[in-house]
Amino acid sequence: MSAHFPNISKIAYEGSKSKNPLAFKHYNATEVVEGKSMHDHLRFSVVYWHTMCGQGADMFGGPTAIRPWEAGKTGLDLAKARVPAFFEIVEKLGAPYYAFHDRDVAPLAATLKESNQWLDTIVALLKEQQQRTGIKLLWGTSQLFAHARYAQGAATSPNAEAFAFAAAQVKKALEVTKELGGEGYTFWGGREGYSTLWNTDMKRELDHLAKFLHMAVDYAKQIGFKGQFYIEPKPKEPTKHQYDSDAAACLNFLREYDLLPYLKLNLETNHATLAGHSMQHEMEVAGAAGALGSIDANTGDLLLGWDTDQFPTDIYLTTQCMLSILKYGGLTTGGVNFDSKVRRESIDPEDLFHAHVGGMDAFARGLKIAAAIRADGRLAKFVKDRYASWDSGLGANIEAGKESFATLEKFALEKGEAGGAASGRQEFLENLINEFI
């Protein structure tokens, strides 16, 4: 390992009684839960953009973070300096994966050709570090929202030339993701939406977005990229409305344009709450459609109206996430990806470790609690019993397609009134969950 963090050793599991702030209390990578290790259940991933490029700036103030490896460096030299520091963090955390945008790891140059050359330079360094450490690329993606050419969208831009530049950028990003052995590729439409409908042809923009994604699917096949494609829902910010507004909207879009066989969803907690949903809701929507692919593990501040990308520490949240993940067979190509950043006030490099350790422990606790709830069986039995009327007789016949409006009218007329449903017992169930948390 390099020595950007000489006072921090590889983070070890010390158990729940440990008072060491830089030790895992719950994440024991080799511990087996429901027949699989925590390492394999959680598939933790550290993101490059917040971890290395996040400087503590916000819309009201400039950078605050102290990052000694960046001192006096700019451009490609800065990009090179970040690589070993990043892999030291990931290696000491014991996370098996990382994720990046193309413009996070390598800066934008004066031309696309030069930008690609700079990206190739950094990809060679990333590849060396992957081979040295065994850390893998969970997924890559392209930053199609920051440059001025994408101010009115990329794949949905009214300017065909912006669409062409976005296609060229994704083509290159797919190539380097394949070169690095990436297990997936994510599309997040940062500006694929609108600010006003007065100047927007929504149908045409959606058609263009679908065409763009089909081109990506075709090119992946052409180069032999076998990774899973994801689309990431978010309702707004920076646009007023984004076309990938929530899980249901994404699924509807993918079905309409025959893309569902090729893309699953990468869900983020803070995006779910901005859409007026819980993360559990979004995961259940995706899971029911067979499209739960990966999660961006963070949380938002419900008292603030924007995407704060805080590290997840709420055990109720992580328990709900892991209940859904276990219910739908676990994560395979995706992972628990920390799309999270330290607070503006957390300026020291060491804070990057405190944040990730807390998030990893919170998800490990959520996993253990979710497994305990499933083993206990009372929650699952309650839900099953609540729908018992559908398991035989009339309900079973309806589900089997053996009834019609006419036969159901006959039943209702003869019955006179529907039997009363049993109590939903929300309070009882909330108390039940509290037994485990």
XYZ file of C-alpha atoms in Angstrom:
437
model
C 0.000 0.000 0.000
C 1.023 3.608 -0.502
C 1.268 5.855 2.511
C -1.265 8.639 2.101
C -2.873 7.404 5.332
C 0.110 6.148 7.377
C -1.808 6.268 10.663
C -4.683 4.131 9.411
C -4.292 0.374 9.206
C -6.512 -2.019 7.302
C -9.926 -1.779 8.975
C -10.521 -4.916 11.035
C -13.648 -6.506 12.475
C -13.524 -6.192 16.274
C -17.121 -6.925 17.250
C -19.955 -4.922 18.766
C -18.130 -4.211 22.048
C -15.198 -2.482 20.387
C -14.736 1.226 21.051
C -12.257 1.646 18.216
C -13.798 4.207 15.815
C -11.834 2.723 12.922
C -12.943 -0.864 13.351
C -15.986 -2.740 12.147
C -18.451 -3.605 14.880
C -20.816 -5.576 12.626
C -19.260 -6.065 9.187
C -17.410 -9.357 9.352
C -16.678 -10.165 5.713
C -16.436 -13.930 6.258
C -19.488 -14.295 8.502
C -22.125 -16.456 6.840
C -25.713 -15.194 6.724
C -28.383 -17.257 4.983
C -25.735 -19.475 3.440
C -23.569 -16.701 2.006
C -20.789 -14.507 3.400
C -21.374 -10.862 4.212
C -18.746 -10.043 1.597
C -20.836 -11.722 -1.085
C -24.204 -10.463 0.151
C -23.208 -6.805 0.309
C -20.665 -6.425 -2.512
C -19.547 -3.047 -1.176
C -18.342 -0.448 -3.671
C -16.588 2.891 -3.093
C -17.308 5.671 -5.582
C -14.569 7.745 -7.167
C -16.589 10.938 -7.682
C -17.446 11.813 -4.085
C -14.458 10.123 -2.464
C -11.748 11.700 -4.608
C -13.434 14.629 -6.333
C -15.742 15.809 -3.582
C -14.174 18.904 -2.074
C -16.833 19.985 0.401
C -18.129 22.690 -1.921
C -21.828 23.478 -2.152
C -23.995 26.065 -3.897
C -23.144 28.596 -1.179
C -19.402 28.098 -0.796
C -16.181 26.728 -2.198
C -14.037 23.722 -1.266
C -13.200 22.952 2.359
C -11.639 19.478 2.217
C -7.976 18.949 3.085
C -6.447 16.521 0.584
C -2.625 16.548 0.862
C -2.090 14.402 -2.253
C -3.638 17.176 -4.362
C -1.343 20.008 -3.215
C -0.040 22.064 -6.139
C -1.410 19.718 -8.792
C -3.865 20.365 -11.598
C -5.160 18.644 -14.714
C -3.741 15.266 -15.615
C -1.112 15.453 -12.847
C -3.889 15.802 -10.274
C -5.803 12.894 -11.818
C -2.693 10.696 -11.588
C -2.103 11.634 -7.949
C -5.620 10.639 -6.927
C -5.377 7.039 -8.148
C -3.041 5.560 -5.486
C -4.756 7.520 -2.708
C -8.134 6.158 -3.785
C -7.011 2.550 -3.931
C -5.358 2.873 -0.518
C -8.755 3.884 0.881
C -10.620 1.045 -0.815
C -7.967 -1.525 0.085
C -7.840 -0.516 3.751
C -11.634 -0.624 3.940
C -11.629 -4.107 2.451
C -14.289 -3.144 -0.101
C -14.221 -5.458 -3.135
C -15.447 -2.911 -5.715
C -15.359 0.675 -6.903
C -17.293 2.761 -9.451
C -16.507 5.869 -11.503
C -17.617 8.369 -14.136
C -15.225 8.918 -17.021
C -14.693 12.585 -16.127
C -14.072 11.778 -12.435
C -10.956 9.765 -13.062
C -9.648 11.843 -15.981
C -10.351 15.542 -16.553
C -11.932 17.096 -19.608
C -9.349 18.201 -22.160
C -9.635 20.729 -24.986
C -10.901 18.159 -27.486
C -12.670 14.807 -27.347
C -9.602 13.115 -28.826
C -7.352 14.512 -26.103
C -9.936 13.698 -23.416
C -9.904 10.089 -24.613
C -6.102 10.027 -24.487
C -6.095 11.354 -20.932
C -8.708 8.767 -19.972
C -6.538 6.012 -21.435
C -3.611 7.269 -19.350
C -5.593 7.017 -16.126
C -7.240 3.721 -17.084
C -3.757 2.194 -17.342
C -3.079 3.323 -13.757
C -6.450 1.998 -12.565
C -5.722 -1.329 -14.213
C -2.362 -1.576 -12.438
C -4.013 -0.891 -9.086
C -6.788 -3.422 -9.755
C -4.199 -6.080 -10.559
C -2.169 -5.217 -7.457
C -5.086 -5.180 -5.028
C -7.704 -7.498 -6.534
C -10.277 -4.703 -6.291
C -12.804 -4.845 -9.147
C -14.856 -2.309 -11.067
C -18.541 -2.671 -10.154
C -19.673 -0.385 -12.947
C -18.583 2.550 -15.052
C -20.590 5.466 -16.370
C -20.271 8.723 -18.303
C -20.669 12.248 -17.011
C -23.165 13.628 -19.511
C -24.421 16.592 -17.518
C -21.596 18.935 -16.471
C -20.260 20.255 -19.796
C -22.022 23.219 -21.395
C -22.832 21.166 -24.508
C -25.180 19.099 -22.296
C -26.929 22.078 -20.718
C -30.192 21.083 -22.434
C -29.647 17.348 -22.231
C -27.417 14.764 -23.840
C -29.434 11.950 -25.416
C -32.521 14.212 -25.159
C -30.884 17.424 -26.356
C -32.677 19.486 -29.031
C -29.250 19.699 -30.679
C -28.339 16.557 -32.665
C -24.630 17.357 -32.354
C -24.847 17.160 -28.552
C -26.440 13.712 -28.989
C -23.511 12.711 -31.212
C -20.904 13.871 -28.668
C -22.735 11.993 -25.902
C -22.740 8.845 -28.025
C -19.019 9.188 -28.663
C -18.372 9.656 -24.948
C -20.419 6.598 -23.958
C -18.735 4.535 -26.673
C -15.347 5.295 -25.120
C -16.632 4.738 -21.576
C -17.997 1.330 -22.543
C -14.641 0.410 -24.023
C -12.685 1.331 -20.905
C -15.278 -0.299 -18.620
C -14.802 -3.529 -20.578
C -11.012 -3.148 -20.459
C -11.163 -2.827 -16.667
C -13.415 -5.864 -16.302
C -16.395 -3.803 -15.179
C -19.389 -5.893 -14.135
C -21.894 -3.300 -15.309
C -22.549 0.117 -16.794
C -24.987 2.713 -15.440
C -26.973 5.414 -17.234
C -28.035 8.376 -15.108
C -29.767 11.082 -17.098
C -28.609 14.117 -15.164
C -30.170 16.528 -17.649
C -32.412 14.126 -19.573
C -35.590 16.018 -18.788
C -37.000 19.506 -19.036
C -37.257 22.815 -17.225
C -40.376 23.951 -19.070
C -42.788 22.196 -21.402
C -43.214 25.401 -23.434
C -40.031 24.558 -25.350
C -40.104 20.735 -25.105
C -41.200 18.003 -27.507
C -41.381 15.275 -24.875
C -42.314 12.434 -27.219
C -39.397 13.191 -29.511
C -36.950 13.448 -26.627
C -38.070 10.088 -25.208
C -37.739 8.515 -28.647
C -34.189 9.856 -28.870
C -33.309 8.573 -25.381
C -34.551 5.101 -26.336
C -32.590 5.202 -29.585
C -29.467 6.182 -27.627
C -29.852 3.248 -25.234
C -30.465 0.802 -28.070
C -27.257 2.061 -29.701
C -25.425 1.353 -26.432
C -26.892 -2.156 -26.263
C -25.824 -2.787 -29.866
C -22.300 -1.497 -29.281
C -21.887 -3.577 -26.113
C -22.712 -6.678 -28.159
C -20.308 -5.548 -30.881
C -17.335 -5.275 -28.516
C -18.283 -8.275 -26.408
C -19.126 -6.364 -23.222
C -21.129 -8.779 -21.066
C -21.785 -6.459 -18.116
C -25.254 -5.581 -16.882
C -26.724 -2.234 -17.982
C -28.535 -0.142 -15.372
C -30.697 2.962 -15.452
C -30.839 5.109 -12.313
C -34.093 6.847 -11.336
C -34.172 10.431 -10.076
C -37.174 12.781 -10.248
C -35.557 16.212 -10.481
C -32.374 18.207 -9.861
C -30.804 19.625 -11.879
C -33.822 19.623 -14.219
C -37.331 20.313 -12.948
C -38.431 16.924 -14.231
C -36.237 14.044 -15.330
C -37.581 11.280 -17.522
C -36.124 8.610 -15.204
C -38.186 10.073 -12.352
C -38.731 6.911 -10.286
C -38.626 3.127 -10.582
C -42.113 2.844 -12.047
C -41.443 5.538 -14.665
C -38.185 3.841 -15.669
C -39.881 0.453 -16.000
C -42.669 1.955 -18.084
C -40.097 3.593 -20.387
C -38.051 0.412 -20.709
C -41.137 -1.672 -21.527
C -42.482 0.853 -24.040
C -39.231 0.927 -25.973
C -38.360 -2.800 -25.719
C -35.371 -2.144 -23.468
C -36.406 -4.119 -20.382
C -34.469 -7.244 -21.444
C -31.253 -5.221 -21.392
C -31.469 -2.871 -18.400
C -32.125 -3.246 -14.695
C -32.430 -0.463 -12.129
C -29.740 1.077 -9.964
C -31.727 2.592 -7.097
C -30.612 5.358 -4.753
C -32.165 6.206 -1.393
C -31.845 9.976 -1.728
C -33.406 9.862 -5.198
C -36.275 7.759 -3.828
C -37.089 10.316 -1.134
C -36.866 13.198 -3.623
C -39.491 11.300 -5.648
C -41.746 11.091 -2.597
C -41.066 7.404 -2.015
C -39.167 5.290 0.463
C -36.195 3.256 -0.714
C -38.135 0.129 0.249
C -40.949 1.188 -2.095
C -38.560 1.643 -5.016
C -36.862 -1.680 -4.328
C -40.196 -3.503 -4.191
C -41.320 -1.920 -7.472
C -38.078 -2.979 -9.164
C -37.951 -6.378 -7.505
C -41.503 -7.288 -8.496
C -40.558 -6.602 -12.123
C -37.369 -8.657 -11.928
C -35.368 -5.475 -12.467
C -33.648 -4.925 -9.095
C -30.023 -4.656 -10.148
C -27.934 -2.540 -7.788
C -28.264 0.167 -5.131
C -26.548 3.445 -4.417
C -26.265 3.419 -0.645
C -26.860 6.833 0.836
C -29.558 8.882 2.501
C -30.881 12.417 2.380
C -31.781 14.972 5.001
C -35.576 15.160 5.040
C -35.360 18.770 6.247
C -33.453 19.781 3.111
C -34.903 19.805 -0.368
C -31.963 18.570 -2.393
C -29.752 15.558 -2.948
C -27.402 15.649 0.054
C -25.890 12.170 -0.528
C -25.150 11.472 3.126
C -23.695 8.177 4.299
C -26.390 5.740 5.490
C -26.488 5.196 9.253
C -30.211 4.553 9.816
C -30.615 0.892 10.801
C -34.309 0.880 9.880
C -33.343 1.977 6.366
C -30.622 -0.646 5.932
C -32.875 -3.367 7.379
C -35.618 -2.490 4.875
C -33.074 -2.510 2.033
C -31.703 -5.899 2.999
C -35.168 -7.411 3.484
C -35.973 -6.518 -0.127
C -32.593 -7.670 -1.423
C -32.896 -11.041 0.323
C -36.527 -11.392 -0.781
C -35.571 -11.038 -4.437
C -32.607 -13.401 -4.361
C -29.735 -11.082 -3.504
C -27.416 -8.879 -5.538
C -25.490 -10.597 -8.316
C -24.080 -8.181 -10.877
C -24.791 -5.128 -8.714
C -23.700 -4.105 -5.236
C -24.087 -1.747 -2.296
C -22.406 1.279 -3.842
C -21.621 4.194 -1.528
C -22.724 7.142 -3.658
C -22.137 9.197 -0.529
C -20.002 12.122 0.527
C -18.691 13.437 3.808
C -20.195 16.649 5.112
C -18.740 20.047 4.279
C -17.564 20.338 7.884
C -15.763 16.964 7.779
C -12.551 18.248 6.267
C -9.877 15.715 7.264
C -8.834 12.793 5.031
C -9.514 10.455 7.969
C -13.209 11.390 7.800
C -13.456 9.398 4.566
C -12.738 6.265 6.615
C -15.138 7.099 9.444
C -17.908 7.625 6.899
C -17.387 4.369 5.022
C -16.898 2.307 8.181
C -20.210 3.623 9.494
C -22.032 2.882 6.254
C -20.588 -0.611 5.959
C -21.471 -1.422 9.564
C -24.989 -0.057 9.115
C -25.601 -2.347 6.137
C -24.046 -5.316 7.942
C -26.440 -4.751 10.832
C -29.307 -4.393 8.389
C -28.337 -7.706 6.786
C -28.201 -9.551 10.113
C -31.494 -8.045 11.307
C -33.234 -8.794 8.007
C -32.029 -12.406 8.149
C -33.251 -12.703 11.743
C -36.688 -11.343 10.801
C -36.901 -13.841 7.958
C -35.790 -16.729 10.199
C -38.336 -15.738 12.852
C -41.098 -15.986 10.267
C -43.785 -13.952 12.027
C -43.701 -11.044 9.572
C -43.873 -13.322 6.520
C -46.661 -15.384 8.127
C -48.694 -12.273 8.867
C -48.469 -11.101 5.266
C -49.300 -14.576 3.949
C -52.292 -14.896 6.280
C -53.550 -11.452 5.271
C -53.962 -12.693 1.704
C -55.329 -16.122 2.656
C -58.608 -15.481 0.806
C -56.622 -15.618 -2.447
C -55.104 -19.040 -1.724
C -58.254 -21.121 -2.293
C -61.821 -20.872 -3.453
C -62.934 -17.611 -5.012
C -59.567 -15.862 -4.794
C -57.658 -18.759 -6.304
C -60.191 -18.931 -9.140
C -59.786 -15.197 -9.879
C -56.010 -15.497 -9.990
C -56.280 -18.543 -12.258
C -58.484 -16.641 -14.724
C -61.518 -18.825 -14.048
C -63.857 -15.969 -13.131
C -65.454 -13.098 -15.073
C -67.464 -9.984 -14.242
C -70.606 -12.016 -14.829
C -69.662 -14.830 -12.448
C -68.401 -12.381 -9.850
C -71.637 -10.383 -10.067
C -73.559 -13.623 -9.447
C -71.370 -14.325 -6.410
C -71.865 -10.810 -5.015
C -75.621 -10.861 -5.509
C -75.903 -14.201 -3.754
C -73.486 -13.255 -0.934
C -75.161 -9.951 -0.174
C -72.061 -8.330 1.344
C -68.311 -8.934 1.326
C -66.803 -10.432 4.427
C -64.723 -8.018 6.486
C -60.953 -8.017 6.112
C -58.904 -8.697 9.222
C -57.018 -5.856 10.917
C -53.880 -4.679 9.172
C -52.194 -4.373 12.599
C -49.634 -1.779 11.514
C -48.749 -0.905 15.087
C -48.270 -4.573 16.004
C -45.916 -5.015 13.039
C -43.931 -1.876 13.862
C -43.490 -3.230 17.394
C -42.457 -6.591 15.965
C -39.704 -5.000 13.883
C -38.538 -3.065 16.936
C -37.916 -6.390 18.698
C -35.077 -6.991 16.249
C -33.681 -3.449 16.007
